[in-house]
CSV table of C-alpha atoms in Angstrom, one decimal:
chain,number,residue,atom,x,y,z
A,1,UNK,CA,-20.9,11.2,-1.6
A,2,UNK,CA,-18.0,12.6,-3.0
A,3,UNK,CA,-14.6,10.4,-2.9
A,4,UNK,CA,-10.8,10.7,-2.2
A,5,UNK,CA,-8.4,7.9,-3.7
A,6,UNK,CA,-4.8,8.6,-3.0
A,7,UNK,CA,-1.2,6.5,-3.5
A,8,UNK,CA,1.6,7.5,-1.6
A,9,UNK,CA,5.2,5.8,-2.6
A,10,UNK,CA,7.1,6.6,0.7
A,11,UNK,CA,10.7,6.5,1.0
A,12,UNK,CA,11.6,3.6,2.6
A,13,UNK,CA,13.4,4.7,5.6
A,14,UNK,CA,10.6,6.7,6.4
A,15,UNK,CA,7.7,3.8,5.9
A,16,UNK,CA,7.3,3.2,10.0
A,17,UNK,CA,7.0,7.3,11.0
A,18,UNK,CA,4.5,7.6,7.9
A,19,UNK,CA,2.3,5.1,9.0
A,20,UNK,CA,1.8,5.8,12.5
A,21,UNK,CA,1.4,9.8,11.1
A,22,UNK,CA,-1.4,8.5,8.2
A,23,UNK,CA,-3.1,6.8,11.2
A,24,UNK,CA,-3.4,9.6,13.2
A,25,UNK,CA,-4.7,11.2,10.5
A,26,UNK,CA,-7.3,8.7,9.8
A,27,UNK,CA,-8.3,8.8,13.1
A,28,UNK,CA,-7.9,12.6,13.6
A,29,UNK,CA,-10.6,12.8,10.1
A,30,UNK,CA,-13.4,10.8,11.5
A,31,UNK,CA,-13.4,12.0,14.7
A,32,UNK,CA,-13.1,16.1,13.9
A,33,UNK,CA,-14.7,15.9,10.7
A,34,UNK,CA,-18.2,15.2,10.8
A,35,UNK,CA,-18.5,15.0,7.2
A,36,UNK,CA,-15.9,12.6,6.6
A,37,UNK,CA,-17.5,9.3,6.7
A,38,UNK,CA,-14.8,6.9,5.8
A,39,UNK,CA,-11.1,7.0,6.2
A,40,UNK,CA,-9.4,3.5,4.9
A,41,UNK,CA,-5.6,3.3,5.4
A,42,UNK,CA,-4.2,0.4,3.4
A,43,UNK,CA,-0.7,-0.2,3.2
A,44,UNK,CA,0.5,-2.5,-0.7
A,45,UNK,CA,0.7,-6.1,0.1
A,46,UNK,CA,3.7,-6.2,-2.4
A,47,UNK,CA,5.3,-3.3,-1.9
A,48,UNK,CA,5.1,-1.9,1.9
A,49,UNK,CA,6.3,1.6,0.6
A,50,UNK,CA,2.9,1.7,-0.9
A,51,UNK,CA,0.4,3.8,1.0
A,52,UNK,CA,-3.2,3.8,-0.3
A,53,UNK,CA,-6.2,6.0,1.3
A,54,UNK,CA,-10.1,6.2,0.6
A,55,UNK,CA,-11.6,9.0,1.7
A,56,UNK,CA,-15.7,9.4,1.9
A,57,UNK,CA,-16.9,13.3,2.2
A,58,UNK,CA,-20.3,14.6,2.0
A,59,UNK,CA,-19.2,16.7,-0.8
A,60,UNK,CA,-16.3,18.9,-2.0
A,61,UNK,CA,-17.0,21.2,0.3
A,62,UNK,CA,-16.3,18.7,2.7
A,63,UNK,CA,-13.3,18.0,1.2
A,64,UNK,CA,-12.1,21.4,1.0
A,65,UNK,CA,-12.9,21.7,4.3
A,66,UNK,CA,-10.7,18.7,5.1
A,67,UNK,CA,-8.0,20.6,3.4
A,68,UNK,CA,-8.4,23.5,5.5
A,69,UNK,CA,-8.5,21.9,8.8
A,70,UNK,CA,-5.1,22.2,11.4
A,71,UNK,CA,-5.1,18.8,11.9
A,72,UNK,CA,-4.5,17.8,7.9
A,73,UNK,CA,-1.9,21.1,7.1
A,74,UNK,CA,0.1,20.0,10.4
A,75,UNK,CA,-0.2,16.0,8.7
A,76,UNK,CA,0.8,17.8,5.5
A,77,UNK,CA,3.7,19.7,6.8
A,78,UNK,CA,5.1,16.5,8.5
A,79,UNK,CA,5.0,13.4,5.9
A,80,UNK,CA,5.8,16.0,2.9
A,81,UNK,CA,9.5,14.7,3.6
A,82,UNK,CA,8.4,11.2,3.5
A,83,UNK,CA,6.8,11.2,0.5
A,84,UNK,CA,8.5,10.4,-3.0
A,85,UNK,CA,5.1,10.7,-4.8
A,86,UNK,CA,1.6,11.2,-4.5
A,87,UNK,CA,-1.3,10.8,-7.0
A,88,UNK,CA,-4.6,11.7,-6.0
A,89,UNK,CA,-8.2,10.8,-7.7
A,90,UNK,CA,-11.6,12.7,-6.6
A,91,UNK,CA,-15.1,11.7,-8.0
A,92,UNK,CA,-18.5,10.5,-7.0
A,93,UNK,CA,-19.9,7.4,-5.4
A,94,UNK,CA,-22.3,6.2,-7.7
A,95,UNK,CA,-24.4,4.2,-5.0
């Protein structure tokens, strides 16, 4: 199974309008995406500007195909605004 880690730091007047958008886009994975197996939301305990997401594919080419799909560019398009950084991390469930 390949794996997607990523942190979003959100600006903080936009931490409200990103969540309900990284929902739908949870939501929007699982259900369109039959390769996508997992899609965890978690929102920093500390820091609520702190956006966390876990992401279980098939494979890459899952992935890739996530990346391709309308639902995830229009997602893309909208919380690029809201977003002060990003850091993503790919690899390989060892289990």
């Amino acid at each position: 199974m390949f794996v997607v880690i990523v942190r979003f730091d959100i600006w903080s007047h936009s931490i409200a309008k990103f969540n309900e958008l990284v929902l739908a886009q949870a939501a929007n994975s699982l259900r369109l995406e039959e390769a996508c197996h997992q899609f965890d939301v978690v929102q920093d305990g500390s820091d609520p500007s702190v956006f966390y997401l876990y992401e279980i594919y098939d494979d890459r080419a899952a992935f890739d195909a996530h990346l391709a799909a309308s639902h995830f560019k229009q997602f893309d398009a909208d919380a690029q605004p809201m977003i002060a950084r990003k850091e993503v991390w790919l690899g390989v469930r060892q289990n």
